[in-house]
Coordinates of C-alpha atoms and ligand atoms in Angstrom, one line a residue:
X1262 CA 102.7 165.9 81.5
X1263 CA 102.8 161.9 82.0
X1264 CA 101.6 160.9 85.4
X1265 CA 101.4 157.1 86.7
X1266 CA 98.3 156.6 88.5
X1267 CA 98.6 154.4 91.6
X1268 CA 95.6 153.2 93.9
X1269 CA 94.9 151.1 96.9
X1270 CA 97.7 148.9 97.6
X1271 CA 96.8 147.3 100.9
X1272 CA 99.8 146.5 102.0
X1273 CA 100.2 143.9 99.1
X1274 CA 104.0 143.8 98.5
X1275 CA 104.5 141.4 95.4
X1276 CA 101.3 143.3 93.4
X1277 CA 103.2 146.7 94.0
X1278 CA 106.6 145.6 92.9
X1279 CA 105.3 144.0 90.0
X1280 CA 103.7 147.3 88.7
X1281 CA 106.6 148.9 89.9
X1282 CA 109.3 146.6 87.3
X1283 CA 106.5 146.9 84.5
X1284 CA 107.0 150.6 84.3
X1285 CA 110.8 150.8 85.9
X1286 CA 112.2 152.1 82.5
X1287 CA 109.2 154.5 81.8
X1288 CA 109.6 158.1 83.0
X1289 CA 106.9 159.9 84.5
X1290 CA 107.0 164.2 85.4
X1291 CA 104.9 162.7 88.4
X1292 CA 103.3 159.8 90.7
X1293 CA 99.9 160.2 91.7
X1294 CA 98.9 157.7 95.1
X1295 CA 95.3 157.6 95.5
X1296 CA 95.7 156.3 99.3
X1297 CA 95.2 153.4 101.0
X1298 CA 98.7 152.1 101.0
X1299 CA 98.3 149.7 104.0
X1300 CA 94.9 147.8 105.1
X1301 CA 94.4 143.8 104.5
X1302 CA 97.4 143.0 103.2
X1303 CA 100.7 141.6 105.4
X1304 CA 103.0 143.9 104.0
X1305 CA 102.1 147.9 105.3
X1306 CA 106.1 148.5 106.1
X1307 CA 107.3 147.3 102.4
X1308 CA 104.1 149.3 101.0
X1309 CA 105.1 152.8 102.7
X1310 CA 108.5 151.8 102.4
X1311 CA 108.0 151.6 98.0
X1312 CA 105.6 154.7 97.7
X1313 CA 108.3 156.6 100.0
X1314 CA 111.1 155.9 97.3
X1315 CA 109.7 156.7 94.4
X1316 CA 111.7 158.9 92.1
X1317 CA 110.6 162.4 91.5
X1318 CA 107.5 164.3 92.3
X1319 CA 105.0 162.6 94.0
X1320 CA 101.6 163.3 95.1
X1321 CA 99.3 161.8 97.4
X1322 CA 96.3 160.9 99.4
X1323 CA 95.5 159.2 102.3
X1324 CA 92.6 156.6 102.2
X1325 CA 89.8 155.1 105.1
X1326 CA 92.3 152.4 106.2
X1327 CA 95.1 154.7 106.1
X1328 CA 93.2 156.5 108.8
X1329 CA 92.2 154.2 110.9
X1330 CA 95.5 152.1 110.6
X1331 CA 97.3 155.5 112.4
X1332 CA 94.7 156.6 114.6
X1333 CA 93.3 159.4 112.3
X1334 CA 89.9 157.5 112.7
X1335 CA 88.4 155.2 115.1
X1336 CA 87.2 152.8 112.0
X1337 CA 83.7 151.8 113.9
X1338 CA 82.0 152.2 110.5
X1339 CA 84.7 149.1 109.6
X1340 CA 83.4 145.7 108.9
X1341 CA 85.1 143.2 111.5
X1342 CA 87.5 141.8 108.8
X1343 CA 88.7 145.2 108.4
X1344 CA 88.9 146.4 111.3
X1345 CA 91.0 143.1 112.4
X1346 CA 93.4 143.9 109.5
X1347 CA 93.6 148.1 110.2
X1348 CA 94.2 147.1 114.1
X1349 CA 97.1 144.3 112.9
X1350 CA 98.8 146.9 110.5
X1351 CA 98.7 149.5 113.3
X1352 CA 100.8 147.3 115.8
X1353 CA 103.5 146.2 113.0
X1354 CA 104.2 149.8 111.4
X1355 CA 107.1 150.9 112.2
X1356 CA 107.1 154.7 114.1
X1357 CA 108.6 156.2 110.8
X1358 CA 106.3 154.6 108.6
X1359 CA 103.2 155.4 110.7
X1360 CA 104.1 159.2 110.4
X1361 CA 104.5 158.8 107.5
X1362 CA 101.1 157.6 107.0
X1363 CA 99.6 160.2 109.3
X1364 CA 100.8 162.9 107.6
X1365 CA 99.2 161.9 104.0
X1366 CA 97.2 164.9 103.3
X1367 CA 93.0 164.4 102.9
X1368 CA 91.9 164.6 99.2
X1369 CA 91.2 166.0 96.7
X1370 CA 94.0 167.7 96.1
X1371 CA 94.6 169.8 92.6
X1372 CA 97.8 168.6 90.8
X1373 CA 98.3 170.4 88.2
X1374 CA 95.6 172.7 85.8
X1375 CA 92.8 170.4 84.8
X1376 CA 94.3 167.4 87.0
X1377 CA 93.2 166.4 90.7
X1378 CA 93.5 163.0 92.8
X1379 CA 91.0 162.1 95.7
X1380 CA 90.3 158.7 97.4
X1381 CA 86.5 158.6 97.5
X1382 CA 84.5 161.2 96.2
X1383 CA 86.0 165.0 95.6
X1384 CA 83.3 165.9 97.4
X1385 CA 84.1 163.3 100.5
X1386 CA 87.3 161.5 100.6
X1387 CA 85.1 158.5 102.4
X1388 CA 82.3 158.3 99.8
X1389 CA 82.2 155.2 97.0
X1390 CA 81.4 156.4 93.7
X1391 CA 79.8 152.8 91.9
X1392 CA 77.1 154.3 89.8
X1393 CA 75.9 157.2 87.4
X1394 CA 74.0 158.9 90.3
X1395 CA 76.9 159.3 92.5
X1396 CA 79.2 160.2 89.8
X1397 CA 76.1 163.0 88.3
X1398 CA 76.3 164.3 91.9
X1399 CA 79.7 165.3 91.8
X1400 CA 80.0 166.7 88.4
X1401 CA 76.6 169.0 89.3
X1402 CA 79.8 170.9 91.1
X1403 CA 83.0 169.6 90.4
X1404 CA 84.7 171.6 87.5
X1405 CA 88.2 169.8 87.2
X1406 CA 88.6 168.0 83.8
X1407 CA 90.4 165.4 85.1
X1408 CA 90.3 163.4 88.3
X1409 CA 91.4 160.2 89.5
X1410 CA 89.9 158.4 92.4
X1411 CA 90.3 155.0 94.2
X1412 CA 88.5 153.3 97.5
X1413 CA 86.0 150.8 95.3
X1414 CA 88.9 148.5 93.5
X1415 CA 87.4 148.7 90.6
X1416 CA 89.1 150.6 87.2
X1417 CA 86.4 152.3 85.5
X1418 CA 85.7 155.9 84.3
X1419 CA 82.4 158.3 84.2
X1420 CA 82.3 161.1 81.9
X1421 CA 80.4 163.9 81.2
X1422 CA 80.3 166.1 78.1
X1423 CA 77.0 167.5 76.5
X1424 CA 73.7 165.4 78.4
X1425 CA 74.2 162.2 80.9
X1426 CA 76.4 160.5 82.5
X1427 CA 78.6 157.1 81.1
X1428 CA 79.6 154.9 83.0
X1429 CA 82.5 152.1 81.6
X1430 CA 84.3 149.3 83.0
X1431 CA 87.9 149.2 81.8
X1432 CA 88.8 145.6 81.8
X1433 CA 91.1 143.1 79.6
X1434 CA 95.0 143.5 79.7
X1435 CA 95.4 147.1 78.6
X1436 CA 93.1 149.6 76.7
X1437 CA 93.2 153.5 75.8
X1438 CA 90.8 156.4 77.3
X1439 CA 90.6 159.5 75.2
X1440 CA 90.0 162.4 76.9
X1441 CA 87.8 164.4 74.9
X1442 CA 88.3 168.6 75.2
X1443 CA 85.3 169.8 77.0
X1444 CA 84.3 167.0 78.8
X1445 CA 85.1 166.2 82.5
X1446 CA 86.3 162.6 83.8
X1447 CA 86.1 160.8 87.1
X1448 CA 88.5 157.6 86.4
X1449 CA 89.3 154.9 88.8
X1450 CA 92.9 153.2 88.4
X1451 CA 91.7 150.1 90.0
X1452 CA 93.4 148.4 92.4
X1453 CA 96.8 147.4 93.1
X1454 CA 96.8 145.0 96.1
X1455 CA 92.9 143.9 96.0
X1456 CA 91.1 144.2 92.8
X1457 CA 87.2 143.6 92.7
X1458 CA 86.4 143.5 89.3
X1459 CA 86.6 139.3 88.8
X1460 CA 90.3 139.7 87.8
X1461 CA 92.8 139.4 90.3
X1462 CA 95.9 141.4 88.4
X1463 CA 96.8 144.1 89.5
X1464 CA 95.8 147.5 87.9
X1465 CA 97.2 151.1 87.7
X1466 CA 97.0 153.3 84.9
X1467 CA 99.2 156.3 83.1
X1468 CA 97.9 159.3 81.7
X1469 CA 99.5 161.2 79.2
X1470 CA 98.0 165.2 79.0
X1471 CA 99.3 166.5 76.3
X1472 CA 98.5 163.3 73.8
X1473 CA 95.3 163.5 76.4
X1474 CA 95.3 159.5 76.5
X1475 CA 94.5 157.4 80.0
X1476 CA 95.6 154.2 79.4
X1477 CA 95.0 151.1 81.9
X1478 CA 96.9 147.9 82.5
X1479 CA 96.8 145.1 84.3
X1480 CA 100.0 143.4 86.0
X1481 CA 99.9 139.3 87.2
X1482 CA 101.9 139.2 90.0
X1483 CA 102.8 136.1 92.8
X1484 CA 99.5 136.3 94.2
X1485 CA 100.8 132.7 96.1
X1486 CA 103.4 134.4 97.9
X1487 CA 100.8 137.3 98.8
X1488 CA 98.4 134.8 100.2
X1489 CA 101.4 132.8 102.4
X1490 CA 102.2 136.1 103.8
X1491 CA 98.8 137.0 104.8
X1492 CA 98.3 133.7 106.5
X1493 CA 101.5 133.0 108.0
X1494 CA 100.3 136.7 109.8
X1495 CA 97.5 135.4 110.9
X1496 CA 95.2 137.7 108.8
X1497 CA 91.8 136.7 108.2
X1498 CA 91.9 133.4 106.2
X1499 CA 89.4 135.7 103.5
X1500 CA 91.5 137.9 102.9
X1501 CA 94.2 135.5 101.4
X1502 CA 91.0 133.8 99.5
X1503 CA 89.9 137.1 97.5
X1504 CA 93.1 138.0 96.1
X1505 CA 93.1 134.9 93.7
X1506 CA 89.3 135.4 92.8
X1507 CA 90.3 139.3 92.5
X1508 CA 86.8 140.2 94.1
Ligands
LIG1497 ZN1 90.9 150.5 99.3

């Protein structure tokens, strides 16, 4: 099976469509959406609007801004720019959209054998999995070989075979990921519409099972146009800022 991996747009409409040209002549037996489609960025109807008309089978999950953008979760653990953005994406999405949103399923979800998708943790789809503990945690109980997560923005994988836990960034322009038999894998995807790993492209990945290769990529896109939006919306003037230092 060949799945493309997409996480945590934010309602960042250039970042998606330029991910979505790169791999326009690639064919996939499925899309996997890690959730949080809308949340900071100025463009939640566009977002939902692009992950609804994607070709083929598609699975997905919601994420925390997700929630709170539809009303699934009240968002007081939200910091104030957050919370500002979530409130500002709930008044412009439009009533097909917002079900749309509100009917994203929690994770994880099993795609296929050895394959599942969460936003968080597979243990608790609002949990951030930055280091070796957290990820050690969840593979003391969590079998599946594969997973892909989202919700910290920054592409990475953790893997565990025989003894501890590794822990690797995947940065540069692209790169490979075998996936060794036996071992299990917790990878990230990064970020689509607000990367936080000092580069500001946007990053999705593929995975291939059979030739059991993940590989990552990073797209530039019009961050300039991203940033106008957001302003001219009268987002918080930060959240335009940290899509050009990708932080
Ligand atoms: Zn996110």
């Amino acid at each position: 099976m060949r799945y493309l991996v997409l996480s945590d747009m934010h309602g960042n409409r250039s970042a998606l469509e330029a991910v979505l040209r790169r791999v326009r002549r690639k064919r996939f037996d499925a899309t996997l959406v890690l959730g949080d489609l809308v949340g900071y960025g100025a463009a939640p109807n566009q977002v939902v609007e692009a992950v609804r008309a994607l070709p083929g089978r598609v699975v997905a999950v919601r994420g925390n801004h997700d929630k709170v953008a539809v009303g699934v979760d009240s968002g007081e653990n939200f910091n104030h720019v957050a919370l500002i953005a979530a409130q500002w994406t709930s008044r412009r999405l439009t009533p097909g959209n917002a079900r749309y949103v509100r009917a994203l399923p929690a994770g994880p979800r099993a795609v296929d054998d050895g394959v599942a998708i969460c936003h968080g943790s597979p243990l608790d789809e609002d949990k951030y999995v930055f280091s070796d503990q957290d990820a050690a945690e969840i593979f003391a109980s969590w079998r599946t070989p594969v997973t892909f997560f989202g919700h910290t923005h920054v592409t990475s994988v953790f893997s565990v075979g025989e003894g501890w836990v590794r822990v690797r960034q995947l940065d540069g322009a692209r790169g490979e990921l075998a996936i060794l038999p036996g071992h299990r894998y917790l990878v990230n995807p990064g970020s689509i519409g607000q990367p936080r790993d000092g580069d500001p492209r946007a990053s999705y990945m593929t995975y291939d099972s059979r030739r059991r290769v993940v590989r990552w990529h990073r797209v530039p896109y019009a961050v300039g146009e991203e940033q106008r939006r957001i302003r001219q919306a009268g987002l918080p003037e930060i959240l335009a800022e940290r899509l050009a230092a990708g932080a």
